[in-house]
Amino acid sequence: MAIKTVPLRVPPPASLPFVSINMAMTADGKIASENHRITSFGGDYDQRHLLELRSEADAVMAGARTLEADEITLGPGPLPYRRQRLQRGLAEYNLRIVVSGSGSISPRAAIFQKRLSPVLVLTTKAASPSRLEQLEPVAAEILVCGSKSIDFRAALAYLKNAWKVQRLLCEGGGELNEALFAAGLVDELHLTICPFIFGGQTAPTLAGGTGVAHLQNAQSLVPKSRKRVRDRVFLVYEVKKHAAPSDPS
Ligand SMILES: NC(=O)c1ccc[n+]([C@@H]2O[C@H](COP(=O)([O-])OP(=O)(O)OC[C@H]3O[C@@H](n4cnc5c(N)ncnc54)[C@H](OP(=O)(O)O)[C@@H]3O)[C@@H](O)[C@H]2O)c1
């Protein structure tokens, strides 16, 4: 039985993995064009940077719309990166995680076709039994983590406990990123600034969702490093943690 319900208790911070987000962004803050047709614009070095970051992660995660926008499989890439993983004491192939609260991700998405490593689907009770039935044959586990939206704190604690995920890399998109920031679960942000302006009022940005209404509620970042490679700028930020919610029980 691949469908499991994740217990929604408030785990202590030590039971959570280290979470990094890696994104490429235009100079006007867009992560894709308004029509979602331009999805890849980071360039060659950014692609290598992405594979380097994957080579340090136990698991790589993305949202349903990101995985459907492209032939994305979230795998570790060519042999040199897989060797690096082994040298670091990690499994040759990282675990892959799909976020799909309503279970709308297509079972024909590229991530399910490449049988590199287990694919876990994080979903909610809002996903219909028929959708889950379609995903069951292609997912190693379907994790029901909440009623309407995913309780990421509980989900990440489960991933650390059951799947030994110490380092989790999230590769967007904006809706998923915002949920992780809002839950106070992100430790580090890797941002590649690309020399383009896309415009478009509804073109997706690094963090979607409803956003904050007051500056004091904004997620604060601490710059850690910056590097310029040709016309791209690579930034790393530490994400300031806000206090974890206390256990209501
Ligand atoms: N430039 C970059 O580095 C980069 C990186 C990644 C993506 N992108 C682009 O970003 C766009 C996609 O971003 P997006 O923000 O539209 O979508 P997204 O975050 O990739 O996926 C959104 C979907 O993921 C699920 N989801 C996300 N957060 C959830 C939560 N808190 N609870 C339950 N389910 C949740 C939902 O799936 P269900 O509908 O199944 O409930 C939701 O519809 C694409 O155009 C992609 O190419 C760019």
PDB file of C-alpha atoms and ligand atoms in Angstrom:
ATOM      1  CA  MET A   1       0.000   0.000   0.000  1.00  0.00           C
ATOM      2  CA  ALA A   2       1.733   3.168  -1.201  1.00  0.00           C
ATOM      3  CA  ILE A   3      -0.708   5.726   0.294  1.00  0.00           C
ATOM      4  CA  LYS A   4       0.218   6.873   3.801  1.00  0.00           C
ATOM      5  CA  THR A   5      -1.191   9.545   6.088  1.00  0.00           C
ATOM      6  CA  VAL A   6       1.537  11.623   7.712  1.00  0.00           C
ATOM      7  CA  PRO A   7       0.880  12.471  11.406  1.00  0.00           C
ATOM      8  CA  LEU A   8       0.348  16.240  11.805  1.00  0.00           C
ATOM      9  CA  ARG A   9       2.266  16.801  15.046  1.00  0.00           C
ATOM     10  CA  VAL A  10       4.619  19.783  15.486  1.00  0.00           C
ATOM     11  CA  PRO A  11       8.117  18.308  15.266  1.00  0.00           C
ATOM     12  CA  PRO A  12      11.130  19.845  17.027  1.00  0.00           C
ATOM     13  CA  PRO A  13      13.451  21.806  14.652  1.00  0.00           C
ATOM     14  CA  ALA A  14      16.157  19.112  14.976  1.00  0.00           C
ATOM     15  CA  SER A  15      13.863  16.633  13.264  1.00  0.00           C
ATOM     16  CA  LEU A  16      13.711  18.710  10.077  1.00  0.00           C
ATOM     17  CA  PRO A  17      16.076  18.532   7.084  1.00  0.00           C
ATOM     18  CA  PHE A  18      18.261  21.457   5.947  1.00  0.00           C
ATOM     19  CA  VAL A  19      16.264  23.061   3.127  1.00  0.00           C
ATOM     20  CA  SER A  20      17.767  24.992   0.197  1.00  0.00           C
ATOM     21  CA  ILE A  21      15.872  26.643  -2.626  1.00  0.00           C
ATOM     22  CA  ASN A  22      17.589  27.139  -5.976  1.00  0.00           C
ATOM     23  CA  MET A  23      16.054  29.441  -8.593  1.00  0.00           C
ATOM     24  CA  ALA A  24      16.993  31.428 -11.685  1.00  0.00           C
ATOM     25  CA  MET A  25      15.366  34.839 -11.993  1.00  0.00           C
ATOM     26  CA  THR A  26      15.347  37.695 -14.526  1.00  0.00           C
ATOM     27  CA  ALA A  27      16.484  41.167 -13.491  1.00  0.00           C
ATOM     28  CA  ASP A  28      12.777  42.065 -13.111  1.00  0.00           C
ATOM     29  CA  GLY A  29      12.204  39.160 -10.738  1.00  0.00           C
ATOM     30  CA  LYS A  30      10.441  36.671 -13.023  1.00  0.00           C
ATOM     31  CA  ILE A  31      11.042  32.910 -12.962  1.00  0.00           C
ATOM     32  CA  ALA A  32       9.198  32.294 -16.260  1.00  0.00           C
ATOM     33  CA  SER A  33       7.474  34.395 -18.923  1.00  0.00           C
ATOM     34  CA  GLU A  34       3.814  35.321 -18.524  1.00  0.00           C
ATOM     35  CA  ASN A  35       2.734  32.619 -20.981  1.00  0.00           C
ATOM     36  CA  HIS A  36       5.007  30.118 -19.118  1.00  0.00           C
ATOM     37  CA  ARG A  37       6.721  29.256 -22.420  1.00  0.00           C
ATOM     38  CA  ILE A  38      10.158  30.547 -21.398  1.00  0.00           C
ATOM     39  CA  THR A  39      11.098  28.237 -18.590  1.00  0.00           C
ATOM     40  CA  SER A  40      14.821  27.690 -19.072  1.00  0.00           C
ATOM     41  CA  PHE A  41      17.085  30.744 -19.239  1.00  0.00           C
ATOM     42  CA  GLY A  42      19.784  30.242 -16.594  1.00  0.00           C
ATOM     43  CA  GLY A  43      22.475  29.241 -19.110  1.00  0.00           C
ATOM     44  CA  ASP A  44      25.176  26.523 -19.099  1.00  0.00           C
ATOM     45  CA  TYR A  45      26.919  27.486 -15.863  1.00  0.00           C
ATOM     46  CA  ASP A  46      23.595  27.711 -14.043  1.00  0.00           C
ATOM     47  CA  GLN A  47      22.772  24.180 -15.205  1.00  0.00           C
ATOM     48  CA  ARG A  48      26.094  22.941 -13.760  1.00  0.00           C
ATOM     49  CA  HIS A  49      25.393  24.866 -10.567  1.00  0.00           C
ATOM     50  CA  LEU A  50      21.993  23.137 -10.322  1.00  0.00           C
ATOM     51  CA  LEU A  51      23.593  19.708 -10.705  1.00  0.00           C
ATOM     52  CA  GLU A  52      26.258  20.608  -8.091  1.00  0.00           C
ATOM     53  CA  LEU A  53      23.505  21.503  -5.631  1.00  0.00           C
ATOM     54  CA  ARG A  54      21.611  18.309  -6.434  1.00  0.00           C
ATOM     55  CA  SER A  55      24.804  16.345  -5.802  1.00  0.00           C
ATOM     56  CA  GLU A  56      24.734  17.529  -2.154  1.00  0.00           C
ATOM     57  CA  ALA A  57      21.052  16.734  -1.554  1.00  0.00           C
ATOM     58  CA  ASP A  58      19.422  13.553  -0.318  1.00  0.00           C
ATOM     59  CA  ALA A  59      16.187  14.617  -2.007  1.00  0.00           C
ATOM     60  CA  VAL A  60      15.129  17.117  -4.681  1.00  0.00           C
ATOM     61  CA  MET A  61      11.582  18.520  -4.698  1.00  0.00           C
ATOM     62  CA  ALA A  62       9.397  20.564  -7.096  1.00  0.00           C
ATOM     63  CA  GLY A  63       5.769  21.637  -7.491  1.00  0.00           C
ATOM     64  CA  ALA A  64       3.297  20.074  -9.928  1.00  0.00           C
ATOM     65  CA  ARG A  65       3.231  23.023 -12.369  1.00  0.00           C
ATOM     66  CA  THR A  66       7.029  23.147 -12.590  1.00  0.00           C
ATOM     67  CA  LEU A  67       7.233  19.449 -13.336  1.00  0.00           C
ATOM     68  CA  GLU A  68       4.567  19.720 -16.026  1.00  0.00           C
ATOM     69  CA  ALA A  69       6.136  22.804 -17.653  1.00  0.00           C
ATOM     70  CA  ASP A  70       9.221  20.915 -18.818  1.00  0.00           C
ATOM     71  CA  GLU A  71      10.737  17.456 -19.138  1.00  0.00           C
ATOM     72  CA  ILE A  72      12.101  17.731 -15.595  1.00  0.00           C
ATOM     73  CA  THR A  73      13.103  14.508 -13.861  1.00  0.00           C
ATOM     74  CA  LEU A  74      14.974  15.939 -10.819  1.00  0.00           C
ATOM     75  CA  GLY A  75      17.710  13.315 -11.246  1.00  0.00           C
ATOM     76  CA  PRO A  76      21.391  13.690 -10.346  1.00  0.00           C
ATOM     77  CA  GLY A  77      22.591  14.052 -13.964  1.00  0.00           C
ATOM     78  CA  PRO A  78      25.725  12.586 -15.573  1.00  0.00           C
ATOM     79  CA  LEU A  79      28.251  10.204 -13.975  1.00  0.00           C
ATOM     80  CA  PRO A  80      30.678  12.833 -12.520  1.00  0.00           C
ATOM     81  CA  TYR A  81      27.867  14.235 -10.357  1.00  0.00           C
ATOM     82  CA  ARG A  82      26.809  10.753  -9.291  1.00  0.00           C
ATOM     83  CA  ARG A  83      30.448  10.002  -8.355  1.00  0.00           C
ATOM     84  CA  GLN A  84      30.512  13.169  -6.242  1.00  0.00           C
ATOM     85  CA  ARG A  85      27.400  11.935  -4.454  1.00  0.00           C
ATOM     86  CA  LEU A  86      29.012   8.585  -3.689  1.00  0.00           C
ATOM     87  CA  GLN A  87      32.187  10.324  -2.452  1.00  0.00           C
ATOM     88  CA  ARG A  88      29.994  12.363  -0.085  1.00  0.00           C
ATOM     89  CA  GLY A  89      28.466   9.152   1.257  1.00  0.00           C
ATOM     90  CA  LEU A  90      25.111   9.786  -0.435  1.00  0.00           C
ATOM     91  CA  ALA A  91      23.088   7.388  -2.562  1.00  0.00           C
ATOM     92  CA  GLU A  92      24.084   7.520  -6.243  1.00  0.00           C
ATOM     93  CA  TYR A  93      20.580   8.731  -7.166  1.00  0.00           C
ATOM     94  CA  ASN A  94      18.718  11.281  -5.053  1.00  0.00           C
ATOM     95  CA  LEU A  95      15.188  10.735  -3.859  1.00  0.00           C
ATOM     96  CA  ARG A  96      12.652  12.778  -5.866  1.00  0.00           C
ATOM     97  CA  ILE A  97       9.633  14.559  -4.394  1.00  0.00           C
ATOM     98  CA  VAL A  98       6.553  15.885  -6.194  1.00  0.00           C
ATOM     99  CA  VAL A  99       4.232  18.392  -4.480  1.00  0.00           C
ATOM    100  CA  SER A 100       0.645  18.175  -5.676  1.00  0.00           C
ATOM    101  CA  GLY A 101      -1.970  19.076  -3.042  1.00  0.00           C
ATOM    102  CA  SER A 102      -4.952  18.151  -5.222  1.00  0.00           C
ATOM    103  CA  GLY A 103      -3.147  15.258  -6.894  1.00  0.00           C
ATOM    104  CA  SER A 104      -3.480  17.042 -10.265  1.00  0.00           C
ATOM    105  CA  ILE A 105       0.013  16.077 -11.494  1.00  0.00           C
ATOM    106  CA  SER A 106      -0.222  13.853 -14.540  1.00  0.00           C
ATOM    107  CA  PRO A 107       1.023  10.287 -14.017  1.00  0.00           C
ATOM    108  CA  ARG A 108       2.541  10.696 -17.500  1.00  0.00           C
ATOM    109  CA  ALA A 109       4.823  13.590 -16.356  1.00  0.00           C
ATOM    110  CA  ALA A 110       8.502  13.004 -17.265  1.00  0.00           C
ATOM    111  CA  ILE A 111       9.512  12.582 -13.611  1.00  0.00           C
ATOM    112  CA  PHE A 112       7.456   9.383 -13.378  1.00  0.00           C
ATOM    113  CA  GLN A 113       8.757   7.993 -16.673  1.00  0.00           C
ATOM    114  CA  LYS A 114      12.456   8.020 -15.684  1.00  0.00           C
ATOM    115  CA  ARG A 115      12.763   5.250 -13.129  1.00  0.00           C
ATOM    116  CA  LEU A 116      16.024   6.523 -11.595  1.00  0.00           C
ATOM    117  CA  SER A 117      15.090   6.551  -7.927  1.00  0.00           C
ATOM    118  CA  PRO A 118      11.901   6.512  -5.836  1.00  0.00           C
ATOM    119  CA  VAL A 119       9.442   9.352  -6.462  1.00  0.00           C
ATOM    120  CA  LEU A 120       7.314  10.419  -3.479  1.00  0.00           C
ATOM    121  CA  VAL A 121       4.162  12.498  -3.934  1.00  0.00           C
ATOM    122  CA  LEU A 122       3.140  14.949  -1.190  1.00  0.00           C
ATOM    123  CA  THR A 123      -0.590  15.560  -1.329  1.00  0.00           C
ATOM    124  CA  THR A 124      -3.661  16.278   0.828  1.00  0.00           C
ATOM    125  CA  LYS A 125      -7.074  14.833   1.638  1.00  0.00           C
ATOM    126  CA  ALA A 126      -8.414  17.157  -1.107  1.00  0.00           C
ATOM    127  CA  ALA A 127      -6.991  14.799  -3.748  1.00  0.00           C
ATOM    128  CA  SER A 128      -9.744  12.560  -5.085  1.00  0.00           C
ATOM    129  CA  PRO A 129      -9.413   8.778  -4.742  1.00  0.00           C
ATOM    130  CA  SER A 130      -9.388   8.456  -8.562  1.00  0.00           C
ATOM    131  CA  ARG A 131      -6.389  10.814  -8.876  1.00  0.00           C
ATOM    132  CA  LEU A 132      -4.516   8.937  -6.179  1.00  0.00           C
ATOM    133  CA  GLU A 133      -5.361   5.652  -7.863  1.00  0.00           C
ATOM    134  CA  GLN A 134      -3.715   6.920 -11.072  1.00  0.00           C
ATOM    135  CA  LEU A 135      -0.599   8.038  -9.220  1.00  0.00           C
ATOM    136  CA  GLU A 136      -0.236   4.895  -7.123  1.00  0.00           C
ATOM    137  CA  PRO A 137       1.529   2.776  -9.785  1.00  0.00           C
ATOM    138  CA  VAL A 138       4.128   5.491 -10.559  1.00  0.00           C
ATOM    139  CA  ALA A 139       4.897   6.728  -7.014  1.00  0.00           C
ATOM    140  CA  ALA A 140       6.936   4.880  -4.400  1.00  0.00           C
ATOM    141  CA  GLU A 141       4.789   6.525  -1.727  1.00  0.00           C
ATOM    142  CA  ILE A 142       1.878   8.954  -1.720  1.00  0.00           C
ATOM    143  CA  LEU A 143       1.958  10.969   1.484  1.00  0.00           C
ATOM    144  CA  VAL A 144      -1.251  12.638   2.616  1.00  0.00           C
ATOM    145  CA  CYS A 145      -0.002  15.590   4.677  1.00  0.00           C
ATOM    146  CA  GLY A 146      -2.997  17.706   5.640  1.00  0.00           C
ATOM    147  CA  SER A 147      -6.610  18.453   4.729  1.00  0.00           C
ATOM    148  CA  LYS A 148      -6.578  21.229   2.113  1.00  0.00           C
ATOM    149  CA  SER A 149      -2.960  22.402   1.972  1.00  0.00           C
ATOM    150  CA  ILE A 150       0.184  20.497   2.730  1.00  0.00           C
ATOM    151  CA  ASP A 151       1.557  20.681   6.263  1.00  0.00           C
ATOM    152  CA  PHE A 152       5.186  20.943   5.174  1.00  0.00           C
ATOM    153  CA  ARG A 153       6.571  20.868   8.720  1.00  0.00           C
ATOM    154  CA  ALA A 154       5.002  17.460   9.304  1.00  0.00           C
ATOM    155  CA  ALA A 155       5.910  16.296   5.776  1.00  0.00           C
ATOM    156  CA  LEU A 156       9.578  17.261   6.130  1.00  0.00           C
ATOM    157  CA  ALA A 157       9.836  15.628   9.553  1.00  0.00           C
ATOM    158  CA  TYR A 158       8.449  12.446   8.008  1.00  0.00           C
ATOM    159  CA  LEU A 159      10.985  12.628   5.156  1.00  0.00           C
ATOM    160  CA  LYS A 160      13.842  12.954   7.622  1.00  0.00           C
ATOM    161  CA  ASN A 161      12.596  10.193   9.874  1.00  0.00           C
ATOM    162  CA  ALA A 162      11.389   7.645   7.321  1.00  0.00           C
ATOM    163  CA  TRP A 163      13.615   8.414   4.297  1.00  0.00           C
ATOM    164  CA  LYS A 164      16.709   9.825   6.094  1.00  0.00           C
ATOM    165  CA  VAL A 165      16.534  13.127   4.197  1.00  0.00           C
ATOM    166  CA  GLN A 166      19.119  15.392   5.855  1.00  0.00           C
ATOM    167  CA  ARG A 167      19.398  17.876   2.970  1.00  0.00           C
ATOM    168  CA  LEU A 168      16.445  18.783   0.786  1.00  0.00           C
ATOM    169  CA  LEU A 169      16.780  20.902  -2.355  1.00  0.00           C
ATOM    170  CA  CYS A 170      13.643  22.642  -3.610  1.00  0.00           C
ATOM    171  CA  GLU A 171      13.584  23.770  -7.247  1.00  0.00           C
ATOM    172  CA  GLY A 172      10.353  25.779  -7.219  1.00  0.00           C
ATOM    173  CA  GLY A 173       8.102  26.979  -8.511  1.00  0.00           C
ATOM    174  CA  GLY A 174       6.893  30.128  -6.864  1.00  0.00           C
ATOM    175  CA  GLU A 175       3.805  28.675  -5.195  1.00  0.00           C
ATOM    176  CA  LEU A 176       5.758  25.905  -3.524  1.00  0.00           C
ATOM    177  CA  ASN A 177       8.587  28.267  -2.512  1.00  0.00           C
ATOM    178  CA  GLU A 178       6.144  30.654  -0.856  1.00  0.00           C
ATOM    179  CA  ALA A 179       4.552  27.844   1.159  1.00  0.00           C
ATOM    180  CA  LEU A 180       7.984  26.779   2.445  1.00  0.00           C
ATOM    181  CA  PHE A 181       8.969  30.366   3.323  1.00  0.00           C
ATOM    182  CA  ALA A 182       5.606  30.958   5.038  1.00  0.00           C
ATOM    183  CA  ALA A 183       6.113  27.822   7.132  1.00  0.00           C
ATOM    184  CA  GLY A 184       9.597  29.036   8.143  1.00  0.00           C
ATOM    185  CA  LEU A 185      11.265  25.942   6.726  1.00  0.00           C
ATOM    186  CA  VAL A 186      13.862  27.386   4.321  1.00  0.00           C
ATOM    187  CA  ASP A 187      17.500  27.608   5.433  1.00  0.00           C
ATOM    188  CA  GLU A 188      19.244  28.850   2.299  1.00  0.00           C
ATOM    189  CA  LEU A 189      18.343  30.522  -1.004  1.00  0.00           C
ATOM    190  CA  HIS A 190      20.488  30.177  -4.142  1.00  0.00           C
ATOM    191  CA  LEU A 191      19.539  32.773  -6.689  1.00  0.00           C
ATOM    192  CA  THR A 192      20.878  33.207 -10.225  1.00  0.00           C
ATOM    193  CA  ILE A 193      20.163  36.665 -11.637  1.00  0.00           C
ATOM    194  CA  CYS A 194      19.924  36.487 -15.425  1.00  0.00           C
ATOM    195  CA  PRO A 195      20.348  39.507 -17.709  1.00  0.00           C
ATOM    196  CA  PHE A 196      16.786  39.678 -19.064  1.00  0.00           C
ATOM    197  CA  ILE A 197      13.587  41.625 -18.466  1.00  0.00           C
ATOM    198  CA  PHE A 198      10.450  39.544 -19.137  1.00  0.00           C
ATOM    199  CA  GLY A 199       7.764  41.899 -17.837  1.00  0.00           C
ATOM    200  CA  GLY A 200       4.202  40.598 -17.548  1.00  0.00           C
ATOM    201  CA  GLN A 201       2.098  41.385 -14.492  1.00  0.00           C
ATOM    202  CA  THR A 202       1.184  37.765 -13.856  1.00  0.00           C
ATOM    203  CA  ALA A 203       4.495  36.167 -14.856  1.00  0.00           C
ATOM    204  CA  PRO A 204       5.515  33.956 -11.898  1.00  0.00           C
ATOM    205  CA  THR A 205       8.041  35.208  -9.394  1.00  0.00           C
ATOM    206  CA  LEU A 206      10.279  33.502  -6.863  1.00  0.00           C
ATOM    207  CA  ALA A 207       7.506  33.398  -4.250  1.00  0.00           C
ATOM    208  CA  GLY A 208       3.825  33.364  -5.253  1.00  0.00           C
ATOM    209  CA  GLY A 209       0.824  32.766  -2.991  1.00  0.00           C
ATOM    210  CA  THR A 210      -0.889  35.653  -1.207  1.00  0.00           C
ATOM    211  CA  GLY A 211       2.285  37.269   0.129  1.00  0.00           C
ATOM    212  CA  VAL A 212       2.663  39.513   3.181  1.00  0.00           C
ATOM    213  CA  ALA A 213       0.823  42.762   3.941  1.00  0.00           C
ATOM    214  CA  HIS A 214       3.403  44.321   6.281  1.00  0.00           C
ATOM    215  CA  LEU A 215       7.173  44.641   6.141  1.00  0.00           C
ATOM    216  CA  GLN A 216       7.546  43.080   9.588  1.00  0.00           C
ATOM    217  CA  ASN A 217       6.031  39.892   8.178  1.00  0.00           C
ATOM    218  CA  ALA A 218       8.444  39.717   5.223  1.00  0.00           C
ATOM    219  CA  GLN A 219      10.950  36.882   5.165  1.00  0.00           C
ATOM    220  CA  SER A 220      14.370  38.389   5.991  1.00  0.00           C
ATOM    221  CA  LEU A 221      17.523  37.217   4.238  1.00  0.00           C
ATOM    222  CA  VAL A 222      21.183  37.553   5.119  1.00  0.00           C
ATOM    223  CA  PRO A 223      23.581  37.745   2.142  1.00  0.00           C
ATOM    224  CA  LYS A 224      26.184  34.965   2.322  1.00  0.00           C
ATOM    225  CA  SER A 225      28.067  35.084  -0.983  1.00  0.00           C
ATOM    226  CA  ARG A 226      27.995  36.495  -4.501  1.00  0.00           C
ATOM    227  CA  LYS A 227      29.809  35.477  -7.656  1.00  0.00           C
ATOM    228  CA  ARG A 228      29.668  36.760 -11.213  1.00  0.00           C
ATOM    229  CA  VAL A 229      30.157  34.275 -14.054  1.00  0.00           C
ATOM    230  CA  ARG A 230      30.058  36.067 -17.402  1.00  0.00           C
ATOM    231  CA  ASP A 231      26.673  37.855 -17.504  1.00  0.00           C
ATOM    232  CA  ARG A 232      25.042  35.886 -14.652  1.00  0.00           C
ATOM    233  CA  VAL A 233      25.220  36.750 -10.942  1.00  0.00           C
ATOM    234  CA  PHE A 234      25.035  33.913  -8.417  1.00  0.00           C
ATOM    235  CA  LEU A 235      23.834  34.898  -4.946  1.00  0.00           C
ATOM    236  CA  VAL A 236      23.478  32.841  -1.804  1.00  0.00           C
ATOM    237  CA  TYR A 237      21.343  34.029   1.112  1.00  0.00           C
ATOM    238  CA  GLU A 238      20.896  32.594   4.560  1.00  0.00           C
ATOM    239  CA  VAL A 239      17.204  32.641   5.428  1.00  0.00           C
ATOM    240  CA  LYS A 240      16.452  34.019   8.888  1.00  0.00           C
ATOM    241  CA  LYS A 241      14.284  31.572  10.798  1.00  0.00           C
ATOM    242  CA  HIS A 242      11.227  32.806  12.654  1.00  0.00           C
ATOM    243  CA  ALA A 243      10.085  31.003  15.809  1.00  0.00           C
ATOM    244  CA  ALA A 244       8.551  27.589  15.158  1.00  0.00           C
ATOM    245  CA  PRO A 245       4.867  27.278  16.101  1.00  0.00           C
ATOM    246  CA  SER A 246       4.285  25.564  19.425  1.00  0.00           C
ATOM    247  CA  ASP A 247       2.521  22.209  19.675  1.00  0.00           C
ATOM    248  CA  PRO A 248      -1.195  22.949  20.316  1.00  0.00           C
ATOM    249  CA  SER A 249      -1.730  19.526  21.980  1.00  0.00           C
TER     250      SER A 249
HETATM  251  N1  LIG B   1      13.430  30.011 -13.130  1.00  0.00           N
HETATM  252  C1  LIG B   1      13.426  28.978 -12.317  1.00  0.00           C
HETATM  253  O1  LIG B   1      14.433  28.697 -11.647  1.00  0.00           O
HETATM  254  C2  LIG B   1      12.190  28.151 -12.182  1.00  0.00           C
HETATM  255  C3  LIG B   1      12.189  27.068 -11.297  1.00  0.00           C
HETATM  256  C4  LIG B   1      11.017  26.328 -11.128  1.00  0.00           C
HETATM  257  C5  LIG B   1       9.879  26.683 -11.841  1.00  0.00           C
HETATM  258  N2  LIG B   1       9.915  27.715 -12.704  1.00  0.00           N
HETATM  259  C6  LIG B   1       8.683  28.102 -13.439  1.00  0.00           C
HETATM  260  O2  LIG B   1       7.665  28.398 -12.513  1.00  0.00           O
HETATM  261  C7  LIG B   1       6.392  28.062 -13.060  1.00  0.00           C
HETATM  262  C8  LIG B   1       5.646  27.158 -12.079  1.00  0.00           C
HETATM  263  O3  LIG B   1       5.553  27.802 -10.829  1.00  0.00           O
HETATM  264  P1  LIG B   1       4.160  27.890 -10.058  1.00  0.00           P
HETATM  265  O4  LIG B   1       4.341  28.753  -8.865  1.00  0.00           O
HETATM  266  O5  LIG B   1       3.104  28.235 -11.048  1.00  0.00           O
HETATM  267  O6  LIG B   1       3.872  26.371  -9.651  1.00  0.00           O
HETATM  268  P2  LIG B   1       4.616  25.282  -8.712  1.00  0.00           P
HETATM  269  O7  LIG B   1       4.941  25.873  -7.382  1.00  0.00           O
HETATM  270  O8  LIG B   1       5.665  24.602  -9.483  1.00  0.00           O
HETATM  271  O9  LIG B   1       3.436  24.212  -8.600  1.00  0.00           O
HETATM  272  C9  LIG B   1       2.203  24.617  -8.058  1.00  0.00           C
HETATM  273  C10 LIG B   1       1.423  23.366  -7.734  1.00  0.00           C
HETATM  274  O10 LIG B   1       2.146  22.609  -6.751  1.00  0.00           O
HETATM  275  C11 LIG B   1       1.270  22.183  -5.728  1.00  0.00           C
HETATM  276  N3  LIG B   1       1.541  22.972  -4.510  1.00  0.00           N
HETATM  277  C12 LIG B   1       2.436  23.975  -4.340  1.00  0.00           C
HETATM  278  N4  LIG B   1       2.373  24.433  -3.077  1.00  0.00           N
HETATM  279  C13 LIG B   1       1.431  23.705  -2.428  1.00  0.00           C
HETATM  280  C14 LIG B   1       0.911  23.679  -1.101  1.00  0.00           C
HETATM  281  N5  LIG B   1       1.328  24.547  -0.180  1.00  0.00           N
HETATM  282  N6  LIG B   1      -0.036  22.776  -0.784  1.00  0.00           N
HETATM  283  C15 LIG B   1      -0.510  21.925  -1.727  1.00  0.00           C
HETATM  284  N7  LIG B   1      -0.051  21.884  -3.005  1.00  0.00           N
HETATM  285  C16 LIG B   1       0.901  22.768  -3.348  1.00  0.00           C
HETATM  286  C17 LIG B   1      -0.141  22.448  -6.261  1.00  0.00           C
HETATM  287  O11 LIG B   1      -0.456  21.302  -7.052  1.00  0.00           O
HETATM  288  P3  LIG B   1      -1.989  20.828  -7.282  1.00  0.00           P
HETATM  289  O12 LIG B   1      -2.558  21.765  -8.308  1.00  0.00           O
HETATM  290  O13 LIG B   1      -1.877  19.436  -7.744  1.00  0.00           O
HETATM  291  O14 LIG B   1      -2.687  20.971  -5.967  1.00  0.00           O
HETATM  292  C18 LIG B   1       0.060  23.663  -7.123  1.00  0.00           C
HETATM  293  O15 LIG B   1      -0.920  23.854  -8.131  1.00  0.00           O
HETATM  294  C19 LIG B   1       6.656  27.331 -14.369  1.00  0.00           C
HETATM  295  O16 LIG B   1       6.462  28.247 -15.433  1.00  0.00           O
HETATM  296  C20 LIG B   1       8.126  26.965 -14.266  1.00  0.00           C
HETATM  297  O17 LIG B   1       8.748  26.865 -15.508  1.00  0.00           O
HETATM  298  C21 LIG B   1      11.041  28.460 -12.889  1.00  0.00           C
END
